[in-house]
Tab-separated table of C-alpha atoms and ligand atoms in Angstrom:
chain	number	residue	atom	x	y	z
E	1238	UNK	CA	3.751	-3.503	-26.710
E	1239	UNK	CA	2.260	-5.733	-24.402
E	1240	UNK	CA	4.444	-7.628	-21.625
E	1241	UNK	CA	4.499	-10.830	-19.829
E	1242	UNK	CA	5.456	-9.629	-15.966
E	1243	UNK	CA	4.408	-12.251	-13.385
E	1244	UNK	CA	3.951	-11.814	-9.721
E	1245	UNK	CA	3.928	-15.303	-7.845
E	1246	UNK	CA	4.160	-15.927	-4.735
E	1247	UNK	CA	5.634	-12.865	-3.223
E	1248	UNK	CA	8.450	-12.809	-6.223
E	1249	UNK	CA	8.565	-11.101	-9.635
E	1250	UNK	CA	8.625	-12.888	-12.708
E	1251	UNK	CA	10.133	-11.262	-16.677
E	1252	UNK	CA	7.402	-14.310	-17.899
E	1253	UNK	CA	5.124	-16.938	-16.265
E	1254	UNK	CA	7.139	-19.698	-18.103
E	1255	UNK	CA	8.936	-22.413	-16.090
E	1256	UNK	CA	10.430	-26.320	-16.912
E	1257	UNK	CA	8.403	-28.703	-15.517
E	1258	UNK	CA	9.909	-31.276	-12.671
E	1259	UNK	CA	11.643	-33.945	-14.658
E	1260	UNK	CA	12.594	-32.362	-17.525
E	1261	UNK	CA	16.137	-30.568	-17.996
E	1262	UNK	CA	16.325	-30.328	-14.331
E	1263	UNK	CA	18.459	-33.544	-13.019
E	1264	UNK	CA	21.813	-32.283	-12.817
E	1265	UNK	CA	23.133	-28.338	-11.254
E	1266	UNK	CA	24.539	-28.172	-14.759
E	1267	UNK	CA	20.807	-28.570	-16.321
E	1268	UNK	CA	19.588	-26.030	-13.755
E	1269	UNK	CA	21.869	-23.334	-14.841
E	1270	UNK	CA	21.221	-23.987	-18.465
E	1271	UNK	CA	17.594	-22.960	-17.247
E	1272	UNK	CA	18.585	-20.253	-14.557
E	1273	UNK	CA	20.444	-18.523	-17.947
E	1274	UNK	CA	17.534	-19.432	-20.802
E	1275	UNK	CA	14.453	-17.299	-21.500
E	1276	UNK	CA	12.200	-18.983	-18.720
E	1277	UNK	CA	11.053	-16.807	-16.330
E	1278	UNK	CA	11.848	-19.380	-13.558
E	1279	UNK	CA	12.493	-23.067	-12.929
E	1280	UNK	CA	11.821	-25.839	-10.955
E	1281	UNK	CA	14.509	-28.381	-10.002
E	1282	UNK	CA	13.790	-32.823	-10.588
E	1283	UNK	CA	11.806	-33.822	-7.688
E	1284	UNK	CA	14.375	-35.444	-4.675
E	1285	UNK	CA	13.861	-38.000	-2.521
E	1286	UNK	CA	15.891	-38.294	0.614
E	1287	UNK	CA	18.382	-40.605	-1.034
E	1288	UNK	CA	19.743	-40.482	-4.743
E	1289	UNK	CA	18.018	-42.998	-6.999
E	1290	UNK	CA	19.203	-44.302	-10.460
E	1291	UNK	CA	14.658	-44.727	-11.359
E	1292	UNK	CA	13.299	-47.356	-13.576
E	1293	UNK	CA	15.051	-49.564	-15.866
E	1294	UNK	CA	15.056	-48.086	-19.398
E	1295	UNK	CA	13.935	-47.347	-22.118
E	1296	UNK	CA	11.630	-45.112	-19.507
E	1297	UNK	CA	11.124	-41.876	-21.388
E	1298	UNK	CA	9.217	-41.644	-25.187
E	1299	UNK	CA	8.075	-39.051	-27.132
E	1300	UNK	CA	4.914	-39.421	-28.962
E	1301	UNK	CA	3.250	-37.632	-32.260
E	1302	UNK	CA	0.973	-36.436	-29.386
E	1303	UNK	CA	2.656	-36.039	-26.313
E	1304	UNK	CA	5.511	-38.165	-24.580
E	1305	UNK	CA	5.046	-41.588	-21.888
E	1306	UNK	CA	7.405	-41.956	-19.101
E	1307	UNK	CA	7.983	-44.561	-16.102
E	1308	UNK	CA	11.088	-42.228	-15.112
E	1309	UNK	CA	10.504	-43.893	-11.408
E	1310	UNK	CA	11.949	-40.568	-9.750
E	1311	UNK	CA	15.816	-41.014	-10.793
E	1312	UNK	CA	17.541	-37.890	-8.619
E	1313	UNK	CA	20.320	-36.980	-7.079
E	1314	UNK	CA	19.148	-36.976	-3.302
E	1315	UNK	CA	17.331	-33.990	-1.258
E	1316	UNK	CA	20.458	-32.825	0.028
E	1317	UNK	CA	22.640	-32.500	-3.510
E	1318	UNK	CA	19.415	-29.872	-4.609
E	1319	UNK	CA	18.936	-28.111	-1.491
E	1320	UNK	CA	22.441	-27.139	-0.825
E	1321	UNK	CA	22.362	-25.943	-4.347
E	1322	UNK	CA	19.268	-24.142	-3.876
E	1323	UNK	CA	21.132	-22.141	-1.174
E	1324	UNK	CA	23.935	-21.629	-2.691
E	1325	UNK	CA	21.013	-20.104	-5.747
E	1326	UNK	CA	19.390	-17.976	-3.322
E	1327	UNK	CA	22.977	-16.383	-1.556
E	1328	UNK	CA	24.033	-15.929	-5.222
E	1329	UNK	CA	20.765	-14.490	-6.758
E	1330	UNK	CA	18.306	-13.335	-4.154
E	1331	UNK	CA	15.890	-11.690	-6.369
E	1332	UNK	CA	15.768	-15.008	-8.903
E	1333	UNK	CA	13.256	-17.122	-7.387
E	1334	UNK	CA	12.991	-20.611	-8.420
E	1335	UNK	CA	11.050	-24.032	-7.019
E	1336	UNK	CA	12.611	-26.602	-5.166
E	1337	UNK	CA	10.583	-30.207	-5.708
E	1338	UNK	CA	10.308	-32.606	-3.046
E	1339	UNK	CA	8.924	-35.647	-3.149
E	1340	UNK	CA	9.466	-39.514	-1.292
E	1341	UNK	CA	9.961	-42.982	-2.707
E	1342	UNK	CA	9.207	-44.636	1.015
E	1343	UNK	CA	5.727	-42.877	1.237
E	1344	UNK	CA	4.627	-41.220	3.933
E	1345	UNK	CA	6.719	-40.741	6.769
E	1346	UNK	CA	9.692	-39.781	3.685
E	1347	UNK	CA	7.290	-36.961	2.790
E	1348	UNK	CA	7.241	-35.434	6.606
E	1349	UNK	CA	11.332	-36.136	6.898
E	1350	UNK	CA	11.828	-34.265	3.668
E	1351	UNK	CA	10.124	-31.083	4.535
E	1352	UNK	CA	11.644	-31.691	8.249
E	1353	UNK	CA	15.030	-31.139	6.491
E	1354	UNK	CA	14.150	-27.988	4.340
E	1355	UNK	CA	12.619	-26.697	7.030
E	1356	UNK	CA	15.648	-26.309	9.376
E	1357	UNK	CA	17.657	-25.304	6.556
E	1358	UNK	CA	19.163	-22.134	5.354
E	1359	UNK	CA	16.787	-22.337	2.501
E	1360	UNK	CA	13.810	-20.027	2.239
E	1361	UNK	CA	12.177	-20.519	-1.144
E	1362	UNK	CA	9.843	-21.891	-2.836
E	1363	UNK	CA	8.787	-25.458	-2.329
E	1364	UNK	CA	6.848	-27.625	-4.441
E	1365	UNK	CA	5.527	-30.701	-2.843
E	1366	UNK	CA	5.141	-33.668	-4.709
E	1367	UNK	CA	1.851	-35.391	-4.505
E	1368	UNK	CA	1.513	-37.034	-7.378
E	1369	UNK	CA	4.320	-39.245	-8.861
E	1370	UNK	CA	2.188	-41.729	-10.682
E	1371	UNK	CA	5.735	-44.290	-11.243
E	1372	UNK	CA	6.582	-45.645	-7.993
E	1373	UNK	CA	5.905	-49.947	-8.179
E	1374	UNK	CA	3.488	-50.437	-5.104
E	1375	UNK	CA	3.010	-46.734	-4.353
E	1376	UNK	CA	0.198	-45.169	-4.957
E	1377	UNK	CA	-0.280	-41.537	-6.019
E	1378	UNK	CA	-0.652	-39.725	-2.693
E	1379	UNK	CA	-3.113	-36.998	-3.547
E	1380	UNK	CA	-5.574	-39.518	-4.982
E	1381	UNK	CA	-5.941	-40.803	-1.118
E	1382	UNK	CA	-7.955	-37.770	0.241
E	1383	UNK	CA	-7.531	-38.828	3.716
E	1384	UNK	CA	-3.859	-39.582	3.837
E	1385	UNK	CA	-3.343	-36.102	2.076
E	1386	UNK	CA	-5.405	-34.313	4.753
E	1387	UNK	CA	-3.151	-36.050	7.443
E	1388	UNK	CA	-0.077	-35.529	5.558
E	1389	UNK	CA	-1.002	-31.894	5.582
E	1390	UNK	CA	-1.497	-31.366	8.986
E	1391	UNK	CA	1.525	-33.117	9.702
E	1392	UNK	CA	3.611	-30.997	7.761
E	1393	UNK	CA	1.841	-27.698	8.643
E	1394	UNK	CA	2.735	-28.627	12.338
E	1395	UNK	CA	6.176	-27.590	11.662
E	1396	UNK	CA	6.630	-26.483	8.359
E	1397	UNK	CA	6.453	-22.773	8.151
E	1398	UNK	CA	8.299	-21.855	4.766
E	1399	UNK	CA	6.468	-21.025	1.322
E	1400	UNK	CA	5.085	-24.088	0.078
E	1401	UNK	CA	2.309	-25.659	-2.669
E	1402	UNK	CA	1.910	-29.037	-3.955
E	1403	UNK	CA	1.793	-30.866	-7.317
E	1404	UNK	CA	-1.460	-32.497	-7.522
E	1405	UNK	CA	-2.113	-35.226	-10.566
E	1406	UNK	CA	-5.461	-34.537	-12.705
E	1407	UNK	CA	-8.686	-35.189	-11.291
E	1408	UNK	CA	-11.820	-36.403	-13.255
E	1409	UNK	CA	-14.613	-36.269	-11.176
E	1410	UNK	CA	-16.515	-32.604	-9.775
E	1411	UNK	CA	-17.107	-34.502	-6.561
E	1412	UNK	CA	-13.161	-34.739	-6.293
E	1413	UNK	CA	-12.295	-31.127	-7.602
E	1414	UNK	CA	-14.390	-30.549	-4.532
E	1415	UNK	CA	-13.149	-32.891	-1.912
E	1416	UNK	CA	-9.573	-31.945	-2.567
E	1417	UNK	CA	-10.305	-27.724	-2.735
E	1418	UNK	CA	-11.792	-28.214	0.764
E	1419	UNK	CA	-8.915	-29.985	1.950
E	1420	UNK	CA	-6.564	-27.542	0.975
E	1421	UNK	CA	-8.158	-24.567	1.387
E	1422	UNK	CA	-7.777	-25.637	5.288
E	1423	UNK	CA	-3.860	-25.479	4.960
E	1424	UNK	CA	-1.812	-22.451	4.183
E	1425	UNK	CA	-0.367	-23.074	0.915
E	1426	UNK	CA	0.359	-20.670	-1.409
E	1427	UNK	CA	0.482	-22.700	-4.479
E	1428	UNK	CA	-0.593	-25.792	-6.219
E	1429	UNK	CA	0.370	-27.372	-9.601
E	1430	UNK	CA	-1.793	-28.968	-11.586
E	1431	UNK	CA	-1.094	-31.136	-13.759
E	1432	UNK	CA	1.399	-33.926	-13.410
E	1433	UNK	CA	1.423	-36.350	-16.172
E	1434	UNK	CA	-1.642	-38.510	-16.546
E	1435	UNK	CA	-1.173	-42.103	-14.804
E	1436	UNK	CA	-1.101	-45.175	-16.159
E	1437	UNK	CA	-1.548	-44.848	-19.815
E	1438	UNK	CA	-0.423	-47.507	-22.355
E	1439	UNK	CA	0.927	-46.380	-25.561
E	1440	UNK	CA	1.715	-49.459	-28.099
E	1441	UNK	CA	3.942	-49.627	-30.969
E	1442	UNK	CA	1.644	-50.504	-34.125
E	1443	UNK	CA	4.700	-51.969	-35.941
E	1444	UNK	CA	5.851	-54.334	-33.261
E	1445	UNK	CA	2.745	-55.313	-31.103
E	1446	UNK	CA	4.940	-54.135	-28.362
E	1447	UNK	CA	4.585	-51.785	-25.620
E	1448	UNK	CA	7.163	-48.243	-25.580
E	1449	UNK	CA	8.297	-48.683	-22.300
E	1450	UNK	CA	9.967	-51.126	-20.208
E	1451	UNK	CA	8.851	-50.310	-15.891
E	1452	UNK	CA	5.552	-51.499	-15.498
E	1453	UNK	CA	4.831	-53.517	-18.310
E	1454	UNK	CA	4.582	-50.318	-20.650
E	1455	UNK	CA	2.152	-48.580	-18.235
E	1456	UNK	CA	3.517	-44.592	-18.003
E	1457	UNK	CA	2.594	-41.218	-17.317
E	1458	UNK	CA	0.993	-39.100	-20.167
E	1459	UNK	CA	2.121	-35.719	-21.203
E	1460	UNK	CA	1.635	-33.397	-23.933
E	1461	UNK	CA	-1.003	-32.491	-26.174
E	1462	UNK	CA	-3.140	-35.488	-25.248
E	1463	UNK	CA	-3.316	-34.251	-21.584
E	1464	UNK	CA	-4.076	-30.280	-22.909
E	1465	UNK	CA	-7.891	-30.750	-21.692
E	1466	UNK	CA	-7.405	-31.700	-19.060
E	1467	UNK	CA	-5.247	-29.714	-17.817
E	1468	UNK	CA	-7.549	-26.522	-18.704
E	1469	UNK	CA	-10.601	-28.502	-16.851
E	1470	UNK	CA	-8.110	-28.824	-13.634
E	1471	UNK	CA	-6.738	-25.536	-13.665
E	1472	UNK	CA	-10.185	-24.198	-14.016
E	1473	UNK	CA	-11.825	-26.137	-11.249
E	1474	UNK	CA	-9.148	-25.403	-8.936
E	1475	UNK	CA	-9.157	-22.074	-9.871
E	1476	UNK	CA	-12.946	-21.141	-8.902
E	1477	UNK	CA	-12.432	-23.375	-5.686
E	1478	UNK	CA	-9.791	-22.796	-4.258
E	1479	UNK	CA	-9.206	-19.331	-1.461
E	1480	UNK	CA	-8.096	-16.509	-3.905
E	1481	UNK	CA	-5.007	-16.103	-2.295
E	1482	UNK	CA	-4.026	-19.938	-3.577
E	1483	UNK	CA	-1.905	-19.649	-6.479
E	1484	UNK	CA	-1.746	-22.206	-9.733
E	1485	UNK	CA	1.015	-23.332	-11.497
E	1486	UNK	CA	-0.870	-24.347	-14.883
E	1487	UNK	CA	1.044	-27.808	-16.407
E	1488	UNK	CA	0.113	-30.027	-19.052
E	1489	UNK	CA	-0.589	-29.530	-23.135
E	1490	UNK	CA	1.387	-26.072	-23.539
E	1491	UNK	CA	2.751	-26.497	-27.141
E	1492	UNK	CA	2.142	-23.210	-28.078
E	1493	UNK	CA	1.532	-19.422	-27.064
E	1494	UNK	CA	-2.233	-20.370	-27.936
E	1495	UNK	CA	-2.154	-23.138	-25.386
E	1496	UNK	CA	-0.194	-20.913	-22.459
E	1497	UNK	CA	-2.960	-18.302	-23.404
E	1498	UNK	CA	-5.664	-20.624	-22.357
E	1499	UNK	CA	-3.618	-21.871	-19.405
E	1500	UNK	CA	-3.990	-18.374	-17.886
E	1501	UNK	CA	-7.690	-17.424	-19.215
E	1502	UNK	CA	-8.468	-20.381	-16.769
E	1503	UNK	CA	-6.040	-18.848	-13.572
E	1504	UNK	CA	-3.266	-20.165	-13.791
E	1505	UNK	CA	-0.389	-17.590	-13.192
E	1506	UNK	CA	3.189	-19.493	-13.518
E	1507	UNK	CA	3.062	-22.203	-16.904
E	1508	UNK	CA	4.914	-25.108	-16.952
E	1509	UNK	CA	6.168	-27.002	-19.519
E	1510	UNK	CA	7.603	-30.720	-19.814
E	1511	UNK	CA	7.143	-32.467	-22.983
E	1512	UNK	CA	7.424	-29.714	-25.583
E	1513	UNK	CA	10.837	-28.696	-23.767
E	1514	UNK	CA	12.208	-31.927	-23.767
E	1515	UNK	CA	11.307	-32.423	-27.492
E	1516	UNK	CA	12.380	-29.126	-28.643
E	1517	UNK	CA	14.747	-27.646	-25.967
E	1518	UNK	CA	15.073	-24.481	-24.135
E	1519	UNK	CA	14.231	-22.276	-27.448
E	1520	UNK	CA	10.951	-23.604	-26.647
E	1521	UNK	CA	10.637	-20.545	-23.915
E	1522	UNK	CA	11.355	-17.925	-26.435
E	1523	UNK	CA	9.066	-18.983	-29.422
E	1524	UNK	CA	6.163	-19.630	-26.888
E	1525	UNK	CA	6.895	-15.929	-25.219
E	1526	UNK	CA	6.874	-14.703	-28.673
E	1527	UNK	CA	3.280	-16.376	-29.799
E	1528	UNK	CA	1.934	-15.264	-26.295
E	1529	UNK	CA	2.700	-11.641	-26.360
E	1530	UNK	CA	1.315	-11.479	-30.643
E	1531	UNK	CA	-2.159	-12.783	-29.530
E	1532	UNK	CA	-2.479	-10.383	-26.697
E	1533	UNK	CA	-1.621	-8.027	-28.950
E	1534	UNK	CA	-4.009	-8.778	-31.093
E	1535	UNK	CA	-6.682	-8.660	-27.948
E	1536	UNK	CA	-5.248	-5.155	-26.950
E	1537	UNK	CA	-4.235	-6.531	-23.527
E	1538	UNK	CA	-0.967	-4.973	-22.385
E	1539	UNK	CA	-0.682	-7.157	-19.652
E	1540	UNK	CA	-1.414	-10.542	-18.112
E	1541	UNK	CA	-3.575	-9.845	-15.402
E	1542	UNK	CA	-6.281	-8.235	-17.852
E	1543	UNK	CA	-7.151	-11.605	-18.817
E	1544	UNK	CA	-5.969	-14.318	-15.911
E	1545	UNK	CA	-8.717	-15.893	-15.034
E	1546	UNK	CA	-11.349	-14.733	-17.726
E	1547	UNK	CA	-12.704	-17.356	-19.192
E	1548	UNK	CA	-16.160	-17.089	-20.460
E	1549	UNK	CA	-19.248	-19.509	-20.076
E	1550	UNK	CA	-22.244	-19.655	-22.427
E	1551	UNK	CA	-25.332	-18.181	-20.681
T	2624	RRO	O1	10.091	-39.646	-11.982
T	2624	RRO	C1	8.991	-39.949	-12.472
T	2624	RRO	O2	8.727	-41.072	-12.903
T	2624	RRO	C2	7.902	-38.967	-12.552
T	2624	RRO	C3	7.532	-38.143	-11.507
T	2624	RRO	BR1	8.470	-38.038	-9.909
T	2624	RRO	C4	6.381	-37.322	-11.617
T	2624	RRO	O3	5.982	-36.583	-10.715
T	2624	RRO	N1	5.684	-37.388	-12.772
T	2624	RRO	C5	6.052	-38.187	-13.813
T	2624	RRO	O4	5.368	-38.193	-14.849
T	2624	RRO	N2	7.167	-38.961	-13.673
């Protein structure tokens, strides 16, 4: 019987599945409902320094493909999931989990943020958010290569815990390149790829009307219509980036086919946002279950057999 044991990151894993930020992740009592399901790990809403109530609703809709959102980082504030992060880590050493940062303000929020993690008692996992596509007047930072460079080296100054960042998907080789050579000049251990898909615009057929109310309808894309890709990213990051990097494979995983393909193109963790917010934490079990019958069926006993091993047409 074949089994799912993940090692990320310096930590030990029953499975590679995780939430991903934004979904079932707002509140401590959502995070326990996570820290007790069949994930393997989770990853907590990303915080800014201050709480925020987000964008005006409706914000959040799921599709027949996939789901929109203009969530506009709603959260509780850095400090409410940070103190519970190290209450987490006191309480379970051995369960590690990912604490998401991100900043409404822009830059200088980003540096502050990690500033306070840093000289906390917390020494987990950090996930850095680069990519929040929902912001009114902010752009995504990791599509500005040279403010993500700075930002880096900023951060790197003084930050010396485990961290990766979230990067949003990427379209052109010439930028799969461009950002792999700007991080593989900073010790990371991790990035994530995907977030959602900016800027889409899903309309109502019925009603003429766009789904969403932020940005006149204009949201982030998730689910299978981002599946793709989400492979393509994962992939190019994945035979770019130094070996020692780490991915966190996001985007399109409805099924144990899709995590299966996740990992044939290097990821290692899986996270999933749409598919758990439209069918709940079960979601973890039923996709375990359809991973471990198809590599049965490819007589791999573990994992790391097949990470990575995606084959190209000679
Ligand atoms: O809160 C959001 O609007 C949001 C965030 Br921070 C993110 O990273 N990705 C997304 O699709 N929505």
């Amino acid at each position: 019987m074949p089994n799912l044991t993940t090692h990320f990151c310096n930590a030990t894993f029953n499975n590679p599945l995780m939430n991903a930020s934004g979904v079932h992740c707002m509140t401590i009592e959502e995070i326990n409902q996570l820290a007790g399901s069949a994930a393997g790990s989770f990853v907590t809403k990303s915080a800014t320094k201050a709480a925020r109530i987000g964008n005006p609703e409706p914000r959040y809709i799921n599709l027949s493909l996939g789901s929109i959102n203009s969530m506009g980082l709603p959260n509780n504030g850095l400090s409410y999931y940070l103190e519970d992060a190290i209450n987490r880590q006191k309480n379970a050493p051995d369960k590690a989990f990912i604490l998401s940062v991100a900043s409404y303000e822009g830059y200088h929020e980003y540096v502050e943020n990690m500033k306070v993690i840093e000289e906390s008692e917390y020494t987990g996992l950090v996930e850095l958010n680069l990519s929040c596509p929902n912001v009114p007047g902010k752009p995504q930072m990791a599509y500005d290569f040279a403010d993500t460079k700075r930002l880096l080296t900023d951060i790197c100054a003084f930050y010396k815990k485990p961290f990766g960042v979230k990067l949003p998907p990427y379209f052109d080789l010439l930028h799969f390149d461009k950002m792999a050579e700007i991080l593989n000049q900073f010790p990371i251990k991790f990035i994530n790829s995907i977030n959602s898909i900016g800027n889409g615009l899903y309309i109502d057929p019925k009603t003429d009307t766009v789904v969403i109310k932020p940005k006149a309808g204009f949201g982030g894309i998730g689910g299978e219509y981002v599946k793709p890709t989400a492979l393509a990213n994962v992939r190019a990051f994945y035979t770019r980036l130094r070996s020692d990097i780490e991915i966190i494979g996001t985007g399109g995983i409805l099924s144990g086919q899709d995590a299966y393909e996740h990992l044939l193109c290097g990821a290692t963790m899986l996270q999933i946002g749409t598919q758990l917010e439209k069918e709940g934490l079960t979601v973890f079990t039923r996709i375990q279950t359809e991973l471990l019958k198809i590599m049965a069926e490819k007589g791999y006993q573990t994992i790391d057999e097949f990470r990575g091993k995606l084959k190209e047409i000679n």
